[in-house]
Short mmCIF file of C-alpha atoms in Angstrom, two decimals:
data_model
loop_
_atom_site.label_atom_id
_atom_site.label_comp_id
_atom_site.label_asym_id
_atom_site.label_seq_id
_atom_site.Cartn_x
_atom_site.Cartn_y
_atom_site.Cartn_z
CA MET S 1 -42.25 11.15 -18.90
CA THR S 2 -44.38 14.30 -19.15
CA LYS S 3 -43.86 17.55 -17.36
CA ASN S 4 -47.00 16.91 -15.30
CA ALA S 5 -45.68 13.48 -14.30
CA ILE S 6 -42.36 15.04 -13.21
CA THR S 7 -44.17 17.64 -11.13
CA ARG S 8 -46.32 14.95 -9.55
CA ARG S 9 -43.18 12.95 -8.63
CA TRP S 10 -41.67 15.95 -6.81
CA ALA S 11 -44.93 16.54 -5.05
CA ILE S 12 -45.29 13.02 -3.64
CA GLY S 13 -41.93 13.13 -1.90
CA GLY S 14 -39.31 11.60 -4.17
CA MET S 15 -35.65 12.52 -3.81
CA ALA S 16 -36.65 16.18 -3.97
CA SER S 17 -39.41 18.02 -2.16
CA ALA S 18 -42.50 19.57 -3.76
CA THR S 19 -40.71 22.89 -3.92
CA ALA S 20 -37.49 21.49 -5.32
CA ALA S 21 -38.21 22.06 -9.02
CA PRO S 22 -38.90 25.77 -8.82
CA ALA S 23 -36.10 26.25 -6.31
CA ILE S 24 -33.62 24.56 -8.65
CA ALA S 25 -34.88 26.50 -11.64
CA GLN S 26 -34.48 29.73 -9.66
CA THR S 27 -30.90 28.76 -8.74
CA LEU S 28 -30.00 28.13 -12.36
CA SER S 29 -31.67 31.34 -13.49
CA LYS S 30 -29.93 33.38 -10.80
CA ASN S 31 -26.55 32.08 -11.98
CA GLY S 32 -27.22 32.83 -15.63
CA GLY S 33 -28.48 29.43 -16.74
CA SER S 34 -31.67 27.48 -17.08
CA LEU S 35 -32.94 23.94 -17.52
CA PRO S 36 -32.10 23.14 -21.16
CA ALA S 37 -35.01 22.49 -23.45
CA ALA S 38 -33.59 19.05 -24.25
CA TRP S 39 -33.70 18.17 -20.56
CA SER S 40 -37.13 16.66 -20.45
CA GLY S 41 -36.66 15.15 -17.02
CA ALA S 42 -36.51 11.65 -18.46
CA PRO S 43 -33.91 9.28 -16.97
CA GLY S 44 -30.64 9.24 -18.86
CA ALA S 45 -30.60 12.89 -19.87
CA ALA S 46 -27.19 14.17 -20.98
CA VAL S 47 -26.39 17.85 -20.47
CA SER S 48 -23.28 20.00 -20.77
CA VAL S 49 -22.79 22.30 -17.79
CA SER S 50 -22.21 25.12 -20.27
CA GLU S 51 -25.95 24.84 -21.01
CA LEU S 52 -26.52 25.63 -17.33
CA GLY S 53 -24.65 28.91 -17.64
CA LEU S 54 -21.25 27.72 -16.42
CA SER S 55 -18.29 28.93 -18.46
CA GLY S 56 -15.46 27.23 -16.55
CA ASN S 57 -13.93 30.54 -15.46
CA GLY S 58 -14.03 29.71 -11.72
CA ALA S 59 -17.10 31.80 -10.89
CA PRO S 60 -17.87 31.71 -7.15
CA ARG S 61 -21.42 30.36 -7.61
CA ASP S 62 -20.48 27.29 -9.65
CA HIS S 63 -21.16 24.97 -6.72
CA GLU S 64 -24.72 26.18 -6.29
CA THR S 65 -25.55 25.52 -9.93
CA LEU S 66 -23.79 22.16 -10.11
CA GLN S 67 -25.38 20.80 -6.96
CA ALA S 68 -28.82 21.95 -8.11
CA ALA S 69 -28.35 20.16 -11.42
CA ILE S 70 -27.20 16.96 -9.69
CA GLU S 71 -30.22 17.02 -7.37
CA THR S 72 -32.61 17.52 -10.28
CA MET S 73 -31.13 14.72 -12.34
CA SER S 74 -31.09 12.29 -9.43
CA ALA S 75 -34.70 13.10 -8.59
CA ASN S 76 -35.71 12.39 -12.19
CA GLY S 77 -34.01 9.00 -12.46
CA GLY S 78 -30.43 9.98 -13.30
CA GLY S 79 -28.42 11.37 -16.16
CA THR S 80 -25.00 12.70 -17.14
CA LEU S 81 -23.37 16.10 -16.72
CA TYR S 82 -20.54 16.85 -19.16
CA PHE S 83 -17.85 19.40 -18.25
CA PRO S 84 -15.82 21.26 -20.89
CA ASP S 85 -12.25 22.16 -19.92
CA GLY S 86 -12.08 24.92 -17.37
CA THR S 87 -12.17 25.61 -13.63
CA TYR S 88 -15.38 25.10 -11.67
CA ASN S 89 -15.31 26.75 -8.27
CA LEU S 90 -16.87 24.83 -5.40
CA GLY S 91 -15.91 27.45 -2.82
CA ASN S 92 -15.88 25.79 0.60
CA ARG S 93 -18.86 23.50 0.02
CA ALA S 94 -18.62 19.80 -0.89
CA LEU S 95 -19.97 18.68 -4.23
CA VAL S 96 -22.16 15.68 -3.33
CA LEU S 97 -22.58 12.95 -5.94
CA ARG S 98 -26.10 11.51 -6.05
CA SER S 99 -27.29 8.11 -7.22
CA GLY S 100 -27.64 7.74 -10.98
CA VAL S 101 -25.89 10.99 -11.89
CA SER S 102 -22.54 10.76 -13.73
CA LEU S 103 -20.04 13.62 -13.97
CA ILE S 104 -17.74 13.41 -17.01
CA GLY S 105 -14.87 15.82 -17.46
CA ASN S 106 -13.32 16.52 -20.82
CA SER S 107 -9.70 15.93 -19.77
CA GLY S 108 -7.24 16.46 -16.95
CA ARG S 109 -7.72 20.18 -17.58
CA THR S 110 -11.26 19.98 -16.22
CA LYS S 111 -10.73 21.28 -12.70
CA LEU S 112 -12.92 21.32 -9.60
CA LEU S 113 -11.55 23.90 -7.18
CA TYR S 114 -12.30 23.69 -3.44
CA ASN S 115 -10.83 25.57 -0.48
CA GLY S 116 -12.27 24.80 2.94
CA ASN S 117 -12.02 22.53 5.97
CA GLY S 118 -13.98 19.54 4.67
CA LYS S 119 -14.33 17.34 1.62
CA ALA S 120 -14.22 18.62 -1.94
CA VAL S 121 -16.16 15.83 -3.70
CA MET S 122 -18.06 13.13 -1.83
CA LEU S 123 -20.64 10.38 -2.20
CA ASP S 124 -24.17 10.77 -0.87
CA ASP S 125 -24.46 9.43 2.70
CA ARG S 126 -28.21 9.39 3.16
CA VAL S 127 -30.14 6.20 3.85
CA GLY S 128 -30.89 4.52 0.54
CA LYS S 129 -29.07 3.04 -2.41
CA HIS S 130 -26.06 4.91 -3.67
CA GLY S 131 -24.40 4.11 -6.96
CA ASP S 132 -24.98 3.73 -10.67
CA LEU S 133 -22.72 6.65 -11.53
CA ARG S 134 -19.44 7.57 -13.16
CA PHE S 135 -17.00 10.22 -12.02
CA THR S 136 -14.12 10.57 -14.45
CA ASN S 137 -11.60 12.91 -16.11
CA PHE S 138 -11.22 15.58 -13.42
CA THR S 139 -8.52 17.40 -11.51
CA ILE S 140 -9.47 18.24 -7.91
CA ASP S 141 -7.41 21.16 -6.65
CA GLY S 142 -7.31 23.40 -3.59
CA SER S 143 -7.15 22.48 0.10
CA GLY S 144 -9.17 20.70 2.76
CA GLN S 145 -9.64 17.43 4.62
CA ASP S 146 -10.24 15.03 1.70
CA ALA S 147 -10.03 15.87 -1.98
CA PHE S 148 -12.21 12.87 -2.90
CA TYR S 149 -14.36 11.08 -0.34
CA CYS S 150 -15.55 7.93 -2.08
CA ALA S 151 -17.24 6.57 1.01
CA VAL S 152 -20.72 5.89 2.34
CA ASN S 153 -20.45 6.07 6.14
CA ASN S 154 -23.99 5.10 7.00
CA VAL S 155 -24.29 1.33 7.53
CA LYS S 156 -28.05 1.63 6.94
CA ALA S 157 -27.34 2.87 3.44
CA TYR S 158 -26.58 0.39 0.74
CA GLY S 159 -22.93 1.03 -0.01
CA GLY S 160 -21.55 2.31 -3.25
CA VAL S 161 -22.67 -0.13 -5.95
CA ASN S 162 -21.80 0.16 -9.64
CA ILE S 163 -19.68 3.25 -9.11
CA ASP S 164 -16.98 3.88 -11.72
CA VAL S 165 -14.26 6.35 -10.74
CA SER S 166 -11.27 6.86 -13.02
CA ASN S 167 -8.75 9.40 -14.31
CA ILE S 168 -8.77 11.67 -11.26
CA ASN S 169 -5.78 13.91 -10.52
CA ILE S 170 -5.53 15.38 -7.02
CA LYS S 171 -3.54 18.58 -6.59
CA GLY S 172 -3.17 21.11 -3.81
CA LYS S 173 -2.90 20.58 -0.04
CA TRP S 174 -5.04 17.99 1.76
CA ASN S 175 -4.99 15.91 4.88
CA ASN S 176 -5.98 12.87 2.78
CA GLY S 177 -6.01 12.60 -0.97
CA ALA S 178 -8.81 10.04 -1.40
CA THR S 179 -10.81 7.98 1.12
CA TYR S 180 -12.75 4.83 0.22
CA ALA S 181 -15.29 2.97 2.40
CA ASN S 182 -18.52 0.94 2.05
CA LEU S 183 -18.08 0.06 -1.60
CA TYR S 184 -18.62 -3.12 -3.56
CA GLY S 185 -19.22 -4.06 -7.15
CA SER S 186 -17.52 -0.83 -8.22
CA SER S 187 -14.46 0.20 -10.20
CA ILE S 188 -11.72 2.47 -8.84
CA SER S 189 -8.78 3.14 -11.16
CA ARG S 190 -6.17 5.69 -12.20
CA ILE S 191 -6.39 8.10 -9.28
CA SER S 192 -3.21 10.10 -8.73
CA THR S 193 -1.93 12.46 -6.06
CA ALA S 194 1.24 13.30 -8.00
CA GLY S 195 2.51 16.77 -7.24
CA SER S 196 0.15 17.35 -4.32
CA HIS S 197 0.98 18.04 -0.67
CA ILE S 198 -0.69 15.34 1.45
CA LEU S 199 -0.28 15.43 5.21
CA ASN S 200 -1.60 11.98 6.17
CA ALA S 201 -2.58 9.41 3.51
CA CYS S 202 -2.68 9.70 -0.27
CA HIS S 203 -5.18 6.81 -0.42
CA ARG S 204 -7.19 5.56 2.60
CA ILE S 205 -9.00 2.26 2.19
CA LEU S 206 -11.30 1.67 5.17
CA ALA S 207 -14.16 -0.58 6.32
CA THR S 208 -16.66 -2.45 4.14
CA ILE S 209 -14.65 -2.46 0.94
CA ASN S 210 -15.69 -5.88 -0.33
CA GLY S 211 -14.72 -7.85 -3.42
CA MET S 212 -13.08 -4.84 -5.07
CA VAL S 213 -10.20 -4.53 -7.51
CA MET S 214 -8.58 -1.12 -7.17
CA GLN S 215 -5.99 -0.59 -9.85
CA ASN S 216 -3.35 1.85 -11.03
CA LEU S 217 -3.65 4.14 -8.01
CA TYR S 218 -0.64 6.43 -7.91
CA THR S 219 1.04 8.76 -5.46
CA GLY S 220 3.72 10.11 -7.78
CA GLY S 221 5.84 12.96 -6.55
CA SER S 222 3.70 13.75 -3.51
CA ARG S 223 5.88 14.76 -0.58
CA ASP S 224 5.73 14.77 3.19
CA HIS S 225 2.82 12.34 3.45
CA LYS S 226 2.97 9.62 6.07
CA TYR S 227 1.14 6.92 4.09
CA CYS S 228 0.92 6.30 0.37
CA PHE S 229 -1.72 3.61 0.96
CA TYR S 230 -3.34 3.21 4.38
CA ILE S 231 -5.50 0.09 4.56
CA ASP S 232 -7.67 -0.75 7.57
CA GLY S 233 -10.50 -3.21 7.04
CA ASN S 234 -12.01 -2.07 10.34
CA GLY S 235 -11.22 1.63 9.85
CA GLN S 236 -14.09 4.03 10.44
CA ALA S 237 -14.32 7.32 8.64
CA ASN S 238 -16.97 8.81 10.92
CA PRO S 239 -17.61 8.82 14.69
CA THR S 240 -20.52 6.36 14.64
CA GLY S 241 -18.13 3.54 13.79
CA ASN S 242 -20.85 1.25 12.48
CA LEU S 243 -19.28 -0.17 9.32
CA PRO S 244 -18.36 -3.88 9.40
CA GLN S 245 -15.00 -5.23 8.33
CA GLY S 246 -14.11 -5.32 4.66
CA HIS S 247 -12.57 -8.34 2.96
CA ASP S 248 -11.55 -10.01 -0.32
CA ASN S 249 -9.95 -7.07 -2.10
CA THR S 250 -7.13 -6.58 -4.58
CA LEU S 251 -4.74 -3.71 -5.23
CA LEU S 252 -3.39 -4.11 -8.75
CA GLY S 253 -0.42 -2.22 -10.19
CA CYS S 254 -0.48 0.54 -7.57
CA VAL S 255 2.49 2.88 -7.19
CA ALA S 256 3.76 4.36 -3.93
CA GLN S 257 6.35 7.13 -4.05
CA GLY S 258 7.68 9.16 -1.15
CA GLY S 259 6.46 8.97 2.43
CA GLN S 260 7.16 6.95 5.54
CA TYR S 261 5.00 3.99 4.47
CA GLY S 262 4.18 2.65 1.01
CA PHE S 263 1.46 0.05 1.67
CA TYR S 264 0.52 0.16 5.35
CA VAL S 265 -1.98 -2.60 6.15
CA ARG S 266 -3.18 -1.96 9.68
CA GLN S 267 -5.81 -4.68 9.37
CA ALA S 268 -7.09 -6.72 6.45
CA SER S 269 -8.74 -10.01 5.65
CA SER S 270 -8.07 -11.70 2.30
CA LEU S 271 -6.13 -8.91 0.59
CA ASN S 272 -4.03 -9.32 -2.58
CA ILE S 273 -1.38 -6.75 -3.48
CA ILE S 274 -0.32 -7.53 -7.04
CA ASN S 275 2.70 -5.96 -8.75
CA PRO S 276 3.15 -3.08 -6.30
CA TYR S 277 5.88 -0.54 -6.94
CA THR S 278 7.53 1.69 -4.39
CA GLU S 279 10.21 4.31 -4.72
CA GLU S 280 11.78 6.63 -2.17
CA VAL S 281 9.59 5.12 0.56
CA ALA S 282 11.10 4.57 4.01
CA ASN S 283 9.05 1.41 4.71
CA PRO S 284 7.61 -0.04 1.48
CA VAL S 285 5.17 -2.62 2.96
CA VAL S 286 3.90 -3.15 6.51
CA ILE S 287 1.43 -5.99 7.14
CA GLY S 288 -0.46 -5.93 10.46
CA GLU S 289 -0.23 -3.78 13.57
CA MET S 290 -0.10 -4.75 17.23
CA GLY S 291 -3.23 -3.51 18.98
CA ALA S 292 -5.39 -3.83 15.87
CA ALA S 293 -7.53 -6.85 14.99
CA ARG S 294 -5.35 -9.62 13.59
CA THR S 295 -4.67 -9.47 9.88
CA SER S 296 -5.15 -12.68 7.93
CA ASN S 297 -4.60 -14.03 4.42
CA VAL S 298 -2.59 -11.24 2.83
CA ALA S 299 -0.66 -12.12 -0.32
CA ILE S 300 1.91 -9.97 -2.13
CA TYR S 301 2.76 -10.93 -5.70
CA GLY S 302 5.95 -9.67 -7.32
CA GLY S 303 6.51 -6.00 -7.88
CA GLY S 304 9.42 -3.67 -7.23
CA LEU S 305 9.83 -2.54 -3.65
CA GLY S 306 12.51 0.12 -3.67
CA HIS S 307 14.12 1.79 -0.67
CA VAL S 308 14.90 5.39 0.21
CA THR S 309 18.07 6.53 -1.50
CA ASP S 310 17.51 10.28 -1.45
CA PRO S 311 18.66 11.73 1.91
CA GLU S 312 16.57 14.83 1.24
CA ARG S 313 13.38 12.83 1.63
CA PRO S 314 11.62 13.70 4.90
CA TYR S 315 11.55 10.06 6.16
CA PHE S 316 15.06 9.10 5.07
CA SER S 317 16.26 8.31 8.61
CA GLN S 318 13.29 6.01 9.27
CA ARG S 319 13.98 3.57 6.46
CA GLY S 320 13.27 -0.05 7.26
CA PRO S 321 12.87 -3.40 5.49
CA ARG S 322 11.07 -4.00 2.22
CA ILE S 323 8.33 -5.88 4.08
CA HIS S 324 7.56 -6.03 7.80
CA VAL S 325 4.90 -8.37 9.23
CA GLU S 326 3.36 -8.40 12.71
CA ASN S 327 0.07 -9.49 14.28
CA ALA S 328 -0.77 -11.41 11.11
CA GLN S 329 -1.44 -14.96 10.10
CA HIS S 330 -1.16 -16.67 6.73
CA THR S 331 0.91 -14.02 4.96
CA VAL S 332 2.39 -15.04 1.60
CA ILE S 333 5.08 -13.15 -0.29
CA HIS S 334 5.50 -14.38 -3.89
CA GLY S 335 8.50 -13.52 -6.06
CA LEU S 336 10.04 -10.85 -3.83
CA ASP S 337 12.85 -9.08 -5.66
CA CYS S 338 15.43 -8.05 -3.07
CA LEU S 339 17.37 -5.79 -5.43
CA GLN S 340 19.37 -3.23 -3.45
CA SER S 341 18.42 -4.90 -0.17
CA CYS S 342 21.05 -5.02 2.57
CA SER S 343 24.70 -4.02 2.52
CA LEU S 344 26.79 -7.16 2.89
CA ILE S 345 30.46 -7.87 3.62
CA PRO S 346 31.72 -11.25 2.37
CA LEU S 347 33.19 -13.49 5.06
CA THR S 348 36.22 -15.71 4.47
CA PHE S 349 36.42 -19.16 6.11
CA ARG S 350 39.92 -20.67 6.50
CA GLY S 351 41.14 -23.82 8.14
CA GLY S 352 39.18 -26.29 10.22
CA GLY S 353 39.83 -29.12 7.78
CA GLY S 354 36.60 -28.60 5.82
CA ARG S 355 35.43 -26.73 2.76
CA GLY S 356 32.61 -24.75 1.21
CA ALA S 357 31.28 -22.60 4.07
CA ARG S 358 29.88 -19.27 2.93
CA GLY S 359 28.45 -16.33 4.84
CA TRP S 360 28.04 -12.59 5.14
CA ALA S 361 28.22 -9.80 7.66
CA SER S 362 25.25 -7.45 7.36
CA VAL S 363 25.76 -3.72 7.82
CA GLY S 364 23.17 -1.64 9.66
CA LYS S 365 21.92 1.92 9.35
CA ASP S 366 24.85 3.20 11.39
CA GLY S 367 27.35 1.80 8.90
CA LYS S 368 28.59 -0.81 11.40
CA VAL S 369 28.16 -4.58 11.31
CA SER S 370 24.74 -5.60 12.64
CA HIS S 371 25.06 -9.40 12.55
CA ALA S 372 26.54 -12.27 10.56
CA ILE S 373 24.77 -15.16 8.88
CA VAL S 374 25.73 -18.45 7.20
CA THR S 375 24.28 -19.05 3.72
CA PHE S 376 25.98 -22.40 3.06
CA PRO S 377 27.35 -24.63 5.82
CA GLY S 378 30.08 -26.43 3.92
CA SER S 379 31.15 -29.89 5.03
CA ASP S 380 33.84 -32.05 6.66
CA TYR S 381 35.01 -29.53 9.25
CA THR S 382 36.90 -31.11 12.11
CA SER S 383 37.19 -27.82 13.98
CA ALA S 384 35.77 -24.33 13.71
CA PRO S 385 37.42 -22.43 10.86
CA ASP S 386 38.77 -18.91 11.26
CA VAL S 387 36.33 -16.28 10.00
CA SER S 388 37.49 -12.86 8.80
CA GLU S 389 36.84 -9.91 6.54
CA THR S 390 39.01 -6.93 5.71
CA LEU S 391 36.55 -4.04 5.57
CA SER S 392 35.01 -3.23 8.94
CA GLY S 393 37.60 -4.40 11.43
CA SER S 394 35.05 -6.69 13.13
CA THR S 395 36.02 -10.10 14.50
CA TYR S 396 34.02 -13.33 14.30
CA THR S 397 33.73 -16.85 15.69
CA ALA S 398 32.36 -19.84 13.74
CA VAL S 399 30.15 -22.49 15.34
CA LEU S 400 29.90 -26.11 14.08
CA ASP S 401 27.04 -28.58 14.42
CA GLY S 402 27.28 -32.33 14.90
CA ASN S 403 27.42 -32.88 11.14
CA ALA S 404 30.74 -31.07 10.70
CA GLN S 405 29.05 -28.01 9.19
CA VAL S 406 29.39 -24.30 9.95
CA VAL S 407 25.91 -23.31 11.15
CA ARG S 408 26.50 -20.00 12.87
CA VAL S 409 28.87 -17.03 12.91
CA ILE S 410 29.01 -14.89 16.05
CA VAL S 411 30.15 -11.26 15.85
CA ARG S 412 32.74 -11.16 18.60
CA SER S 413 33.53 -7.46 18.29
CA VAL S 414 32.16 -4.76 16.01
CA GLY S 415 34.71 -2.81 14.03
CA THR S 416 34.80 0.98 13.79
CA ARG S 417 35.42 1.37 10.07
CA LEU S 418 32.09 2.55 8.62
CA GLN S 419 30.58 0.98 5.53
CA THR S 420 27.69 1.70 3.16
CA ALA S 421 24.73 2.03 5.52
CA ALA S 422 21.52 0.09 4.93
CA TYR S 423 18.70 -1.54 6.79
CA PRO S 424 20.06 -5.03 7.59
CA ALA S 425 17.10 -7.09 6.29
CA ALA S 426 14.60 -7.14 3.42
CA VAL S 427 11.88 -8.98 5.35
CA THR S 428 11.31 -8.71 9.10
CA TYR S 429 8.67 -9.94 11.49
CA GLY S 430 7.48 -8.93 14.95
CA ASP S 431 5.03 -10.30 17.48
CA GLY S 432 1.89 -12.26 16.64
CA VAL S 433 3.09 -13.75 13.36
CA GLN S 434 2.01 -17.25 12.36
CA GLY S 435 2.59 -18.72 8.95
CA LEU S 436 4.79 -16.30 6.98
CA ILE S 437 5.60 -17.85 3.62
CA ILE S 438 8.25 -16.41 1.28
CA ASP S 439 7.83 -18.16 -2.06
CA ALA S 440 10.38 -18.13 -4.92
CA PRO S 441 12.29 -15.01 -3.85
CA TYR S 442 14.79 -13.39 -6.16
CA ALA S 443 17.62 -12.68 -3.74
CA ARG S 444 19.57 -10.06 -5.61
CA LEU S 445 21.47 -8.60 -2.68
CA MET S 446 24.12 -5.88 -2.57
CA ARG S 447 27.66 -5.88 -1.24
CA VAL S 448 29.00 -2.80 0.46
CA ASP S 449 30.81 -1.88 -2.77
CA ALA S 450 27.42 -1.81 -4.58
CA THR S 451 28.22 -5.02 -6.45
CA GLN S 452 25.15 -7.19 -6.90
CA ILE S 453 25.29 -10.75 -5.60
CA THR S 454 22.80 -13.58 -5.93
CA ASP S 455 22.50 -15.81 -2.89
CA THR S 456 19.82 -17.30 -0.71
CA ILE S 457 17.38 -14.86 0.91
CA ILE S 458 18.58 -15.97 4.36
CA PRO S 459 20.78 -12.85 4.90
CA ALA S 460 17.74 -10.69 4.15
CA ILE S 461 15.42 -12.06 6.89
CA GLY S 462 15.40 -10.64 10.41
CA ARG S 463 13.21 -10.24 13.47
CA ARG S 464 12.61 -7.25 15.71
CA ALA S 465 14.29 -7.32 19.11
CA SER S 466 10.94 -7.17 20.90
CA THR S 467 9.59 -10.30 19.16
CA SER S 468 8.38 -12.99 21.57
CA LYS S 469 9.20 -16.66 21.24
CA ALA S 470 5.61 -17.42 20.30
CA SER S 471 5.99 -15.61 16.99
CA GLY S 472 7.62 -17.16 13.97
CA GLY S 473 6.75 -19.97 11.63
CA ILE S 474 8.77 -18.68 8.68
CA ILE S 475 8.67 -20.88 5.58
CA VAL S 476 10.79 -20.21 2.49
CA THR S 477 10.15 -22.23 -0.66
CA SER S 478 12.11 -22.46 -3.92
CA ASP S 479 14.91 -20.17 -2.86
CA PHE S 480 18.21 -20.26 -4.75
CA LEU S 481 20.97 -22.00 -2.83
CA GLY S 482 23.65 -20.06 -4.63
CA SER S 483 26.29 -22.76 -4.24
CA GLY S 484 26.90 -23.11 -7.96
CA THR S 485 24.91 -26.32 -8.20
CA GLY S 486 21.56 -24.68 -8.90
CA GLU S 487 19.77 -26.50 -6.08
CA ALA S 488 16.66 -24.99 -4.55
CA LEU S 489 16.80 -24.15 -0.86
CA ASP S 490 13.79 -24.35 1.42
CA VAL S 491 13.42 -23.12 4.99
CA ARG S 492 10.99 -24.41 7.55
CA LYS S 493 10.32 -23.79 11.22
CA VAL S 494 11.96 -26.15 13.70
CA GLY S 495 9.42 -27.68 16.11
CA GLY S 496 8.86 -25.90 19.41
CA THR S 497 9.11 -22.23 20.26
CA GLY S 498 11.82 -19.76 19.41
CA HIS S 499 13.22 -18.54 16.10
CA ARG S 500 15.28 -21.53 14.99
CA HIS S 501 14.72 -22.67 11.41
CA PHE S 502 15.98 -25.52 9.27
CA ALA S 503 17.45 -24.61 5.87
CA TYR S 504 17.59 -27.70 3.67
CA TRP S 505 18.01 -29.06 0.17
CA ARG S 506 18.38 -32.50 -1.41
CA ASP S 507 21.74 -33.60 -2.74
CA GLU S 508 22.37 -35.62 -5.89
CA SER S 509 21.42 -38.83 -4.06
CA GLY S 510 18.12 -37.37 -2.93
CA VAL S 511 19.27 -37.11 0.66
CA GLU S 512 17.96 -34.14 2.59
CA ARG S 513 20.80 -31.98 3.83
CA GLY S 514 20.82 -28.68 5.66
CA TRP S 515 21.52 -26.81 8.83
CA ILE S 516 19.66 -25.16 11.67
CA PHE S 517 20.05 -21.41 12.09
CA GLU S 518 18.43 -18.75 14.24
CA ILE S 519 16.92 -15.72 12.56
CA PRO S 520 18.96 -12.71 13.68
CA VAL S 521 17.67 -9.70 15.58
CA VAL S 522 17.60 -6.40 13.70
CA ALA S 523 17.00 -2.88 14.94
CA GLU S 524 13.72 -0.98 14.73
CA PRO S 525 13.49 1.34 11.69
#
């Protein structure tokens, strides 16, 4: 493309106006740089910002030069800006990424510094196609509303297509670390807020994220934030609220550390969370929210969902279950590892003429017994056995069914001797839940003496006190019965309303055996 052709393109109203070229050249000249001789204006030009007069010493006019270069490249069909290590000062003005222009840092020591009330780095939001760019190998530091705003708010604009964002470290103080909206066919990976001070959400995933795999997003040692990952398929990032719902997305290998919520899914449709990891998070996973549009088809696969163990964490007192579900349908939890879930006191069953009953008392956040649950009903009881334990001072009553089995233990009085406090369930549900499937859980639970036990997941399931009878439908498949025989235990909903479920297995003769139990009520976090 010749110089005359480039000038003609500006003149006929491309991405830049007829006066854009001289204006940009003047900006570069004023800041000590110029258009490099190698920059012919042809699409695909590759230029180091040092050739534009930027030394990486944090000069206050870096933004003006960088934005001018981005505008020029985009107007001429795209290209790449390379950044040597150093600090590039954006002042209080957002650096706007334009279609076709990639920004490539040298390493994590390539810093973009912003201090203002808005966004540090953001996607173009004008009507038109936005994409075909890379943004990689940068640290964004400073303070403001969003460090990285990877969102196209305008529904009339084609959303972010073929955008590749990776290796971004967010430092400093922000309301949100990174926001994503109106993206598809793009790659988002390895974005970290470790060591930053985030007030609201480290990662916000909002409307019109479609068919995306977002992987290895990390919150690290961020503190004080409310959400590690805030996901709302209907969430709007601007007042016009014109973006449609997003769907069919995957979070792969994402890490949530610190905060009140790890993965908070206010609303989603067809969302996979694969191998999540949480640590020092008060509420690792929340699926659905009353008052929002109903969430549907969320699946969680494996991962390590740790609890809060550090009392110095700001949300320590608000710790809840590993996973809470409400206002959601068709939620599937695969391979949940309940390690460190609950704080259980073993119950002893004596007398009654039968044998084999097993159960636990679950301790709540106040260190007192919350409820008791049967995990194996035993057999051949002619009367209710005596139930006791020696740790809390609580008293209990056993209840038999018509098959001479212990099916329920009632806490008659709560003892005053305090135990190791914990939230009394690993999975809870609230209102508006239909079809919650827990598949092949690994029920490594904890006794009050910190000894690990392996039993069925039944002691780790609870419901909120406010839950209506219409909610429920819990199904557990391929659980471990824990009776020493190696049988698999399944749980299904009993017909009708309420929270009664049938726990069953097949004996050596192939006969289905089991008992009906009611899912216990647990306190709000």
